[in-house]
Coordinates of C-alpha atoms in Angstrom, one line a residue:
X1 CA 28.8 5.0 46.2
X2 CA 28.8 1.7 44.2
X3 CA 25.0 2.6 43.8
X4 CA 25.5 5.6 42.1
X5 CA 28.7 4.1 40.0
X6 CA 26.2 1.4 38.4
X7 CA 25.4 2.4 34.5
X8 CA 21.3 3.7 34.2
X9 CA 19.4 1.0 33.5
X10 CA 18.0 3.2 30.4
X11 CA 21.7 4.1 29.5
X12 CA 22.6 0.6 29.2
X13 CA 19.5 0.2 27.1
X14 CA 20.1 2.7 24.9
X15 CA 24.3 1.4 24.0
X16 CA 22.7 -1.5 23.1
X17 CA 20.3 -0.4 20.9
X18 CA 22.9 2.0 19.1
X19 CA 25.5 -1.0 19.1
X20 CA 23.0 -2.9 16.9
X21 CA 21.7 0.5 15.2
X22 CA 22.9 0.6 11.8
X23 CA 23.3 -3.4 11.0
X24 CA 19.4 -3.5 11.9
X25 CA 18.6 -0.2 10.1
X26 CA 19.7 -1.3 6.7
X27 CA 18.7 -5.0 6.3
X28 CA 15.2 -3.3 7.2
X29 CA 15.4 -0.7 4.9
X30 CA 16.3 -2.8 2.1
X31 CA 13.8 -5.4 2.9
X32 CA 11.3 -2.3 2.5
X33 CA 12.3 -1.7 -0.6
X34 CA 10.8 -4.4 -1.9
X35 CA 7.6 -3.9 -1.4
X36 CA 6.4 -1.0 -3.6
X37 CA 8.2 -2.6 -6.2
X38 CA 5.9 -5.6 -5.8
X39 CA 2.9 -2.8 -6.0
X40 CA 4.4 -0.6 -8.5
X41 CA 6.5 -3.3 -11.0
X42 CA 3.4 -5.3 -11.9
X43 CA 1.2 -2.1 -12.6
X44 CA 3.5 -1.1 -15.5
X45 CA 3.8 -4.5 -16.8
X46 CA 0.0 -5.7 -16.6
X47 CA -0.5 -4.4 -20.5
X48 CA 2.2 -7.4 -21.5
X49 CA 1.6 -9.9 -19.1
X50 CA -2.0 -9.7 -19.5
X51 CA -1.8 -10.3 -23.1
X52 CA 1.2 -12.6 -22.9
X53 CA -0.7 -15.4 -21.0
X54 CA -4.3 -14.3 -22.6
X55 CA -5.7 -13.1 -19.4
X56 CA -9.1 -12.2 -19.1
X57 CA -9.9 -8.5 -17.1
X58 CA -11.1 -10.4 -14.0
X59 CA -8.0 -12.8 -13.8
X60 CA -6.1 -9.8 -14.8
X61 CA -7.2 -7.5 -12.0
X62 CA -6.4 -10.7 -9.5
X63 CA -2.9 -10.0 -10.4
X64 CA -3.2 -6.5 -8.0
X65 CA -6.1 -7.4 -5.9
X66 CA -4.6 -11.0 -4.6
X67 CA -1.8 -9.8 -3.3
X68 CA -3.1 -6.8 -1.4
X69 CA -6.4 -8.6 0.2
X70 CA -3.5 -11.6 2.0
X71 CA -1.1 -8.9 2.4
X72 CA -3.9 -6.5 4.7
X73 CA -5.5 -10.0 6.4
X74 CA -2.1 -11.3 7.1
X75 CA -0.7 -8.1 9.1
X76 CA -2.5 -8.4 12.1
X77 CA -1.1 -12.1 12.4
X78 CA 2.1 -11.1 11.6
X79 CA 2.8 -8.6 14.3
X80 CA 1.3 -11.1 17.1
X81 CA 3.4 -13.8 15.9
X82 CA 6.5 -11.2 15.9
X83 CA 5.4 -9.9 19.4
X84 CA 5.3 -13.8 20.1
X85 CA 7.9 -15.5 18.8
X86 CA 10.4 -12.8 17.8
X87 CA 10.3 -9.9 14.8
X88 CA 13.2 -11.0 13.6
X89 CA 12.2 -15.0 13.0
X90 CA 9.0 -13.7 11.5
X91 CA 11.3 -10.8 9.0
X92 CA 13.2 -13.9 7.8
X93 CA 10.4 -16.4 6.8
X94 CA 8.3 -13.1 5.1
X95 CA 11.6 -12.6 2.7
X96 CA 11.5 -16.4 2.2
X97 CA 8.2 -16.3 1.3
X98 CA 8.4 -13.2 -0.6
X99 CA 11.4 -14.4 -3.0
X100 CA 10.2 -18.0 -3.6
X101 CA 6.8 -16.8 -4.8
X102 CA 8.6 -14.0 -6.6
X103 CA 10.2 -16.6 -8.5
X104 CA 6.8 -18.2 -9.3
X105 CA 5.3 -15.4 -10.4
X106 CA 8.4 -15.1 -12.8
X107 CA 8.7 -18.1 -14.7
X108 CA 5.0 -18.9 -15.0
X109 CA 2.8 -19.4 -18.2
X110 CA -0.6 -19.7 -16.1
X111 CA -2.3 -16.5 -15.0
X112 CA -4.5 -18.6 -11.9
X113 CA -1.0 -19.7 -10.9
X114 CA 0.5 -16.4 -10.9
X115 CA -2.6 -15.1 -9.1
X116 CA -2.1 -17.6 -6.2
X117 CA 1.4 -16.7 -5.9
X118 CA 0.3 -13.1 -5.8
X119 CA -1.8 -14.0 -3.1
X120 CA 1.2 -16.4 -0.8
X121 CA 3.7 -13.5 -1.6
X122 CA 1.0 -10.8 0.3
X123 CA 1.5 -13.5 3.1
X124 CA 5.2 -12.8 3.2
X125 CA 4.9 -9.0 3.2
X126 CA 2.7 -8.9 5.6
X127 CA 5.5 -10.5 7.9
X128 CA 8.2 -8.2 6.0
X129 CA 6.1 -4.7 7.0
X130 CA 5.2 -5.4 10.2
X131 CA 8.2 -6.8 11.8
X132 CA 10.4 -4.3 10.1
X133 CA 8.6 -1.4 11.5
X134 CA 8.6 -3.2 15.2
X135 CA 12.0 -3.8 15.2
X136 CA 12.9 0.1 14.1
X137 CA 10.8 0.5 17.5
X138 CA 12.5 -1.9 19.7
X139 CA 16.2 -0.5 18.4
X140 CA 15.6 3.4 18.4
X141 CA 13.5 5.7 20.7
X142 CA 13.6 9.5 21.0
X143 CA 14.4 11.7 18.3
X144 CA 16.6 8.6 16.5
X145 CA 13.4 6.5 15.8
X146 CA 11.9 9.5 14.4
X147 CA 14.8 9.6 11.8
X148 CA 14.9 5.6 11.4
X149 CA 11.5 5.7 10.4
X150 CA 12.2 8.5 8.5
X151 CA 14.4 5.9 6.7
X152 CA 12.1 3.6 6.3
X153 CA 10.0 6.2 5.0
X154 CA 12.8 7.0 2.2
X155 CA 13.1 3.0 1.5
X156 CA 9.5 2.6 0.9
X157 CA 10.3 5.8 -1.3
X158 CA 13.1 4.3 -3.1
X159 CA 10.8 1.6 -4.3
X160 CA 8.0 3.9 -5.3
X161 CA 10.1 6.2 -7.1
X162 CA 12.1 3.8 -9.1
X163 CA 9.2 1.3 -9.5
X164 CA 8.1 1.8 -12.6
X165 CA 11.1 3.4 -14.1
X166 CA 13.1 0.4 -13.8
X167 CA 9.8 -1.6 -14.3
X168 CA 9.0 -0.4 -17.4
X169 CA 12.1 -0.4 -18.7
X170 CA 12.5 -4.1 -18.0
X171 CA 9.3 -4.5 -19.8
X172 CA 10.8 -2.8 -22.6
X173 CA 14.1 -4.9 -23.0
X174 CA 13.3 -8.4 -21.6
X175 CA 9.7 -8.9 -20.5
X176 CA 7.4 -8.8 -18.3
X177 CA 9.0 -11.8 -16.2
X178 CA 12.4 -10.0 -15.3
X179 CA 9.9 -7.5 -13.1
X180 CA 9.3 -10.6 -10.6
X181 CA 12.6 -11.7 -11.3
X182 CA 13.9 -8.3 -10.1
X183 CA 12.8 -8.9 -6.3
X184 CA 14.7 -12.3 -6.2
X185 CA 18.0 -10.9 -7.0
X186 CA 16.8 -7.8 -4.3
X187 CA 15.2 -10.8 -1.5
X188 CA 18.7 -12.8 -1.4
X189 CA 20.7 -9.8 -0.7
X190 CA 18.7 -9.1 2.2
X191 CA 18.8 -12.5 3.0
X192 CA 22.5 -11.9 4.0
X193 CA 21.5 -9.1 6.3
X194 CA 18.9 -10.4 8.4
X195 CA 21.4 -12.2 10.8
X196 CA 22.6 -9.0 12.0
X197 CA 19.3 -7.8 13.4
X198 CA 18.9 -8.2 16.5
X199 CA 15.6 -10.4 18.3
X200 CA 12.9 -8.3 19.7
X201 CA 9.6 -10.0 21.5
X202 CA 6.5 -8.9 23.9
X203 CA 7.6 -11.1 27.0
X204 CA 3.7 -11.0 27.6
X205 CA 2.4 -12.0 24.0
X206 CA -0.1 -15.0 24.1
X207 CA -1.5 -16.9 21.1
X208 CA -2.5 -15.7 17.7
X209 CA -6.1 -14.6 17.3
X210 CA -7.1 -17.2 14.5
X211 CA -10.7 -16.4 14.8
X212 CA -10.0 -12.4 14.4
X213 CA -7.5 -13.3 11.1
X214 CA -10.2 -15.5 9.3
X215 CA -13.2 -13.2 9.9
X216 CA -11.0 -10.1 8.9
X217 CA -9.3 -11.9 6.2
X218 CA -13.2 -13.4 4.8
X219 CA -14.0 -9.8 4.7
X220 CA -11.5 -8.1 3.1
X221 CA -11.7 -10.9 0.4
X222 CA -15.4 -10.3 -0.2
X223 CA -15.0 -6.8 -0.6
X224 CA -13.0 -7.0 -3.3
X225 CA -15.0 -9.6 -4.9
X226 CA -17.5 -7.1 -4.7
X227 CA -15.2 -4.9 -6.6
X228 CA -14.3 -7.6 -9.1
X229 CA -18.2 -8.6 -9.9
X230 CA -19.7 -5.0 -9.6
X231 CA -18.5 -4.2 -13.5
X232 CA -18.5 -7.8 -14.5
X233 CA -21.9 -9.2 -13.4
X234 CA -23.6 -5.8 -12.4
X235 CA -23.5 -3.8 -8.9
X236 CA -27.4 -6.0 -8.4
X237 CA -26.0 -8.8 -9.6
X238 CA -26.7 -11.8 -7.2
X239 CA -22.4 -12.2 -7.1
X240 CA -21.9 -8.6 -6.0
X241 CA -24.9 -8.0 -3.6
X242 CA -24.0 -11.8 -2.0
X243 CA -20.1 -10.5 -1.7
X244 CA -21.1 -7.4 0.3
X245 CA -23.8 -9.0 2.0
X246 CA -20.8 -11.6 3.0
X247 CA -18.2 -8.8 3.6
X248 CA -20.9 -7.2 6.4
X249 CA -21.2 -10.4 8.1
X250 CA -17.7 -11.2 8.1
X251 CA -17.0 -7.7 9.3
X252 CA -19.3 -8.0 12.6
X253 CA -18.3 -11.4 13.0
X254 CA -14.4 -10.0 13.8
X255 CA -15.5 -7.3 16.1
X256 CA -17.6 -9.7 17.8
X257 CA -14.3 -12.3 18.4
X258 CA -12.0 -9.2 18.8
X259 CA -14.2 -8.8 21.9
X260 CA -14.4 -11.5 23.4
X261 CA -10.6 -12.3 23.2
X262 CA -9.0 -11.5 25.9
X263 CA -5.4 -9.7 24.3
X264 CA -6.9 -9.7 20.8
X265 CA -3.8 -8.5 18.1
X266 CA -7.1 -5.6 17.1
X267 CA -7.2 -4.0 20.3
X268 CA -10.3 -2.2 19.7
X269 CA -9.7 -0.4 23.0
X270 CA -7.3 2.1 21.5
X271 CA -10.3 3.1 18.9
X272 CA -12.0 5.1 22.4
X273 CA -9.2 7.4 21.4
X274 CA -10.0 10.0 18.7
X275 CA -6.7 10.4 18.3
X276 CA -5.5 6.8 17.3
X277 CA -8.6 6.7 14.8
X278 CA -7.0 9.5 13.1
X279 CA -3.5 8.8 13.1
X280 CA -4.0 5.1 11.7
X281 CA -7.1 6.2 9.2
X282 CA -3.8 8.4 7.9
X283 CA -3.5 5.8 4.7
X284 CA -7.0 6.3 3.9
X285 CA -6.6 10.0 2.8
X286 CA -2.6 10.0 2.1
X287 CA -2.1 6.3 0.2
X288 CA -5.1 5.5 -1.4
X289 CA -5.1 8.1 -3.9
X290 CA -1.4 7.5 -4.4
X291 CA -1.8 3.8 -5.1
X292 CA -4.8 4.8 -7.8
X293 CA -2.2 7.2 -9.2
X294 CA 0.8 4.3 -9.7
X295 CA -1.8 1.4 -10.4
X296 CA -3.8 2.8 -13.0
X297 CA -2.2 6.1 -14.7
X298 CA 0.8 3.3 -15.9
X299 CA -2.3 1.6 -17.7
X300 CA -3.7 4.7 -19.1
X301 CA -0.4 6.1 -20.5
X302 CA 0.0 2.5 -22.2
X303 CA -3.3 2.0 -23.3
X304 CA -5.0 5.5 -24.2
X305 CA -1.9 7.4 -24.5
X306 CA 0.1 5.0 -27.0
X307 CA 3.6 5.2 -24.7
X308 CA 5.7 2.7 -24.3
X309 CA 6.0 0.6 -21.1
X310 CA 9.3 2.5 -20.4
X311 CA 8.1 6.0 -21.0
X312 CA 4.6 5.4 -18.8
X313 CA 7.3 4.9 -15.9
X314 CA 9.1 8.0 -16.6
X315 CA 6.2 9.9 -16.8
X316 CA 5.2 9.1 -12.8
X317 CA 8.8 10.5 -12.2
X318 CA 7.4 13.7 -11.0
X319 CA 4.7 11.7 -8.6
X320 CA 7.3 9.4 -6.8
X321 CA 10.7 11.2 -6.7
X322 CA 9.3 13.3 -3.7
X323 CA 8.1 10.3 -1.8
X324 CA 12.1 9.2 -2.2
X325 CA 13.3 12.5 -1.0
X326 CA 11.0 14.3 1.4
X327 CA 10.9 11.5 4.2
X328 CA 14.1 11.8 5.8
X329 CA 13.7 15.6 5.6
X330 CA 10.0 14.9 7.5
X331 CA 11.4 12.9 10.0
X332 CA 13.5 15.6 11.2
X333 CA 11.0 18.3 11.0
X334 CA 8.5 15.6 12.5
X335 CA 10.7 16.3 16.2
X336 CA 9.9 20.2 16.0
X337 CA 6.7 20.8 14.4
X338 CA 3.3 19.2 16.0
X339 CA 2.8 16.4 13.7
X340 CA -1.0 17.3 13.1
X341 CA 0.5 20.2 11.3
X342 CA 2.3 18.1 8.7
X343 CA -0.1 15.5 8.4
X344 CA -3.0 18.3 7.2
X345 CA -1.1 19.9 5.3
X346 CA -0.2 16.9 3.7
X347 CA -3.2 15.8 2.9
X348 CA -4.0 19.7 1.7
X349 CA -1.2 19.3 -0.8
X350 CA -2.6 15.7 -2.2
X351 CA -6.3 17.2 -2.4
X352 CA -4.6 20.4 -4.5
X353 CA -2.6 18.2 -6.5
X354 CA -5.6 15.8 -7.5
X355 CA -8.1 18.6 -8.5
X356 CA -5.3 19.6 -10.9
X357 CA -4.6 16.5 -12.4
X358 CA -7.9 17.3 -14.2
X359 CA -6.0 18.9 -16.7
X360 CA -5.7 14.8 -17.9
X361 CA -6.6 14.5 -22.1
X362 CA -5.4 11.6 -24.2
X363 CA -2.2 12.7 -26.5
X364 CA -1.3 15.4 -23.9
X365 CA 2.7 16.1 -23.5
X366 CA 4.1 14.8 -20.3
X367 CA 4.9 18.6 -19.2
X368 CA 1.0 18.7 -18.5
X369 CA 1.6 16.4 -15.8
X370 CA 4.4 17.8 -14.2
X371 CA 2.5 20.1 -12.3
X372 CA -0.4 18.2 -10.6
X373 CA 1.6 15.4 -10.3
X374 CA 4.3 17.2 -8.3
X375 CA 2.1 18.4 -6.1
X376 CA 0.7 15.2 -5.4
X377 CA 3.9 13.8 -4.5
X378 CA 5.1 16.3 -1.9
X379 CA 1.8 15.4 -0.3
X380 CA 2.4 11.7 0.0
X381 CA 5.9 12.3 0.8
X382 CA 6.0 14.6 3.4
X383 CA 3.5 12.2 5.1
X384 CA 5.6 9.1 4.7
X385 CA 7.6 8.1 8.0
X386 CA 5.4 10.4 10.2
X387 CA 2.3 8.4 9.7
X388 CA 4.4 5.2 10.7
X389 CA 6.5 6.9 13.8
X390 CA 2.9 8.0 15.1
X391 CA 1.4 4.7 15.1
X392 CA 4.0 3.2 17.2
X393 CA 4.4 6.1 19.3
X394 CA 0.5 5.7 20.8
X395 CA 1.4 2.9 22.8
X396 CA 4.2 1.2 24.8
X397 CA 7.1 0.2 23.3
X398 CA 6.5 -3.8 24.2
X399 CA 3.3 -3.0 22.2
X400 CA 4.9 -1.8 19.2
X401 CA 4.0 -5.5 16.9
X402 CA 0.5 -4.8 17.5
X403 CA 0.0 -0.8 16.8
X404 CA 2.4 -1.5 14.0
X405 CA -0.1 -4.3 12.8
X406 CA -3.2 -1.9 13.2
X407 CA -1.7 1.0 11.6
X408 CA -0.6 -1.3 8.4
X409 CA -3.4 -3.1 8.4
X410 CA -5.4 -0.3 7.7
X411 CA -2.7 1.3 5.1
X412 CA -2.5 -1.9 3.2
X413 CA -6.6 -2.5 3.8
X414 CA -7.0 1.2 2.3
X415 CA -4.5 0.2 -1.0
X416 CA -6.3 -2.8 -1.5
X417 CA -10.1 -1.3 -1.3
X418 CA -8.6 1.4 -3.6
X419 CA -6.7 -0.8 -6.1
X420 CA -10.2 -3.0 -6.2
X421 CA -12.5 -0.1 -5.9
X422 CA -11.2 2.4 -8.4
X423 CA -10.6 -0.2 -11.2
X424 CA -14.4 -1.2 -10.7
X425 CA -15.1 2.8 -10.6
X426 CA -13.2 3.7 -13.9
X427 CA -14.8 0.5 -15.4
X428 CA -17.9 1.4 -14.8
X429 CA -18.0 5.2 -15.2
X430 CA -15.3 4.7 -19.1
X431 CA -18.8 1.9 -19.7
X432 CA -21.3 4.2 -19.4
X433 CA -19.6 6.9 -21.2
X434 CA -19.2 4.8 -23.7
X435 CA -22.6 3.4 -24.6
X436 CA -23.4 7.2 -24.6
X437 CA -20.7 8.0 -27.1
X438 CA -20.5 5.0 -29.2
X439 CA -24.2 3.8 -29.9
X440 CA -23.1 1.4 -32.1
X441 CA -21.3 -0.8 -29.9
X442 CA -22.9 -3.9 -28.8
X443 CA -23.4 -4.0 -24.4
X444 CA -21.0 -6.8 -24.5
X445 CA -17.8 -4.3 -26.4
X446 CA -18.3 -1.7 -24.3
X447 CA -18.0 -3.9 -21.4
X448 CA -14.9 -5.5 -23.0
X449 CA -13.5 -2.4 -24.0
X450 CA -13.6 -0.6 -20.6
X451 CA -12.6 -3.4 -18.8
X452 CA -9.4 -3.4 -20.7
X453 CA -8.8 0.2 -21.5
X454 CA -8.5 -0.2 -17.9
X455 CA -5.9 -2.5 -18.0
X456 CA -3.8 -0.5 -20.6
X457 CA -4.6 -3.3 -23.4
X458 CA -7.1 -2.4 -25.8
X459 CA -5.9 -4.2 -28.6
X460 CA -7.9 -7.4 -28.4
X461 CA -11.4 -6.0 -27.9
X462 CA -10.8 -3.5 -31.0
X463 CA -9.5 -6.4 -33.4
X464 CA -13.2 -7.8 -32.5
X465 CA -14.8 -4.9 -34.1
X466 CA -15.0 -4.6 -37.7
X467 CA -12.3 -2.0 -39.2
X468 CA -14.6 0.8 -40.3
X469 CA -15.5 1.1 -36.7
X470 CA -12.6 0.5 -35.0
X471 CA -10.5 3.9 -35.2
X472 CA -14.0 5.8 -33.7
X473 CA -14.4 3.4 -31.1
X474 CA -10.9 3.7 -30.0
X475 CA -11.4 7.4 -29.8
X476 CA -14.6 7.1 -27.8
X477 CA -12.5 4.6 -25.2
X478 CA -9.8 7.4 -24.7
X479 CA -12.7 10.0 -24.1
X480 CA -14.3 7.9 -21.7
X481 CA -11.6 6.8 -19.9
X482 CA -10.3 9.5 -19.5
X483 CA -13.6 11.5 -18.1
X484 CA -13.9 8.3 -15.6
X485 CA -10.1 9.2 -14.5
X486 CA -11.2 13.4 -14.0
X487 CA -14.2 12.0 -11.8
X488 CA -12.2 9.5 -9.9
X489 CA -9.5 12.4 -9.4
X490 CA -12.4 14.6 -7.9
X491 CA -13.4 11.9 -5.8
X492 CA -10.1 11.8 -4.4
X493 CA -9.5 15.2 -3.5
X494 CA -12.9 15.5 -1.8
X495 CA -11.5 12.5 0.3
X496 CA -7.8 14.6 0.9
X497 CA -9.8 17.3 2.3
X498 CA -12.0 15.6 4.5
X499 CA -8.8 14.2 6.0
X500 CA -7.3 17.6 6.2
X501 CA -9.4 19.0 8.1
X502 CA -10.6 15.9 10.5
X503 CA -6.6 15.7 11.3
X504 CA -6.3 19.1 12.3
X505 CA -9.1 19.2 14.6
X506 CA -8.6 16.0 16.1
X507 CA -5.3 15.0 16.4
X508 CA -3.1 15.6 19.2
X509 CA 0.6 15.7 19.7
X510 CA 1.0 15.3 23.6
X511 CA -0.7 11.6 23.2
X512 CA 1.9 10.9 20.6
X513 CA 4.8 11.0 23.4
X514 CA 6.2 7.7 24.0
X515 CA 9.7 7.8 23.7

């Protein structure tokens, strides 16, 4: 009898989990927040700050790029040192991190300084992400992580939605600064919740895999120096071919290590699963055209389109407002419909949407937009929350730091390749079109005006051209740019599709079971 009158030892788990539920739920949600506005925030207000400090295209695309190549390298670190020393620990020095080079970023008058606070701050997200989404893990199972993640989801939506609203607005009636300033004032509230989380470990976790973090991290920088140089210096330049050269030997240096380690934070193991390839190669077809979307049409609303920094926010309304309200709603449909189901049709939506954003011309009204833009955003955020309650459902529990690290890794990896790559892509392709339209224009304007037609600034590269030329070759720079942006919109939808149709065939639901 007093066997049977004992509490279940999973019963008792799961009061404690609830007891500790809510507390847990928001200081991670609210930590999330943060995040896309770090992405999102200094994407609308590049155009000012760029010309504030007298940044140069390169320096100025290291403002995006540095932050995103420390904040993918750092991931796979941070959810061994979570499994390790506790996700909690790890939560709390990321926000530290996060804030204080928030701060830096804000008051700065040196773009190389704010580019190597970019690049600390991608440190502290990295611990932010991946311990937040372990410790959803560790608290909920069943049906209730599906909806917690489904929060997290929302908060990550939350950020993205009012990101460059706010941003652009703050822009408009302070400056540029009060956008880094903005995550201070967000980091200390959060500050005052992290005590109520409670501490999750792996009782087994073992050292950090330094080797696997330095290769990854030595590729992942090359690349986008490869990115960075391709436009500048040439795609043969002896910078760009040496970067990707560097980036391939970096690359098979880390699956060598992973290897040979014997709990490496990369299990390459799971990647004899079809199924785990697909779920965490999700970003690559759901994310990376988003983050094209909010990095660069910002810039092209600014720069082509003449808007102000508040009304090139407002315009991406119609983008991110689903991303805010779609993933609590797919967290509940994500326990009753298979889950290769929503993710294709997901990425359906995003290829639909992109193909349509074609309709793209400068001086066009907002309600152009509406439309393709829409689309584009039930795509992303339908997908949000599933993609992370997947990951971390493909293995134990006690395992959740290092599939969470994976799965992030490669969503944050895919941002930063496309942040890097399209920027290089619409450089090049707005260049070419260019010298084809504007004969007159010497190699080095072209260069200097695609670079920062890019950027949403072309006010410096036309003052250097005499004024009889100036109101043609400002025309020409809209045209082109905007030709590049219908190819690069192609390319993504061709990319959508393929992962459409690869998740459909290959995914499947009964290996996603681990509650």
């Amino acid at each position: 009898m007093s066997v049977l009158a004992e509490p279940r030892p999973g019963a008792e788990r799961r009061e404690r989990r609830a007891a500790g539920g809510l507390p847990t739920l928001l200081a991670v949600a609210l930590a999330s927040v943060m995040l896309p506005l770090t992405v999102t925030g200094p994407a609308v207000a590049l155009p000012s700050l760029a010309t504030s400090l007298g940044a140069g295209v390169g320096a100025g695309q290291w403002v995006q790029n540095a932050y995103g190549v420390t904040f993918a390298a750092c991931l796979l670190a941070a959810g061994g040192l979570g499994d390790r020393f506790g996700r909690k620990r790890v939560l709390l020095i990321g926000i530290e991190i996060f804030l204080a080079m928030s701060l830096v970023c804000g008051l700065a008058s040196n773009i190389v300084l704010i580019d190597v606070a970019r690049a600390v701050q991608g440190v502290g997200a990295a611990g932010v992400l991946t311990s937040g989404a372990a410790i959803l893990a560790a608290t909920f199972e069943g049906p209730a992580r599906a909806r917690a993640f489904g929060v997290l989801g929302a908060s990550f939506g939350f950020g993205l939605a009012l990101g460059p609203l706010v941003a652009g607005a703050l822009v408009s009636a302070i400056s540029w600064r009060s956008v880094f300033l903005m995550n201070v004032v967000l980091g200390a509230v959060v500050l005052l919740l992290v005590p109520k989380v409670r501490e999750s470990r792996d009782p087994e976790a073992r050292s950090v895999d330094w080797g696997g973090l330095v290769t990854f991290s030595g590729s992942l920088f090359l690349v986008a120096m490869v990115f960075v140089e391709g436009p500048d210096q040439g795609w043969a330049s002896a910078a760009a071919v040496g970067s990707l050269v560097g980036a391939v030997v970096f690359m098979a240096l880390f699956v060598a290590v992973e290897l040979r380690v014997e709990r490496p934070m990369f299990d390459l193991s799971l990647f004899r699963r079809p199924t785990f390839i697909v779920v965490v190669c999700q970003p690559f077809t759901i994310t990376f055209g988003f983050v094209v979307l909010l990095v660069y049409l910002p810039q092209y609303f600014q720069g082509v389109g003449g808007h102000s920094s508040t009304v090139a926010g407002a315009m991406l309304l119609p983008l991110t407002v689903p991303v805010l309200v779609l993933p609590l709603l797919a967290g509940r449909l994500a326990a009753r419909l298979p889950l290769r189901v929503m993710l294709a049709a997901s990425s359906a939506l995003i290829a639909a949407g992109s193909l349509w954003l074609v309709v793209l011309q400068p001086g066009d009204s907002w309600a152009t937009l509406v439309g393709p833009l829409l689309v584009f955003g039930i795509g992303v955020g339908s997908a949000f929350g599933v993609m992370d309650n997947a990951a971390v459902s493909v293995v134990p529990v006690e395992r959740s730091g290092m599939a969470s690290g994976i799965f992030n890794t490669m969503r944050i990896t895919g941002e930063s390749v496309a942040i890097a790559g399209a920027g290089a892509l619409l450089a090049s392709l707005a260049g070419s079109d260019l010298r084809h339209r504007a004969s007159s224009l010497t190699a080095s304007q072209v260069k200097s005006l695609a670079g920062d037609a890019v950027q949403g600034r072309l006010g410096g590269s036309l003052d250097a051209i005499p004024a009889s030329g100036r109101a043609a070759a400002s025309t020409a720079v809209g045209h082109a740019l905007t030709t590049a942006m219908h190819t690069t919109f192609i390319v993504l939808a061709v990319l959508a599709l393929l992962g459409a149709v690869t998740t459909y065939a290959v995914v499947r639901d009964r290996e996603l079971k681990h509650d």
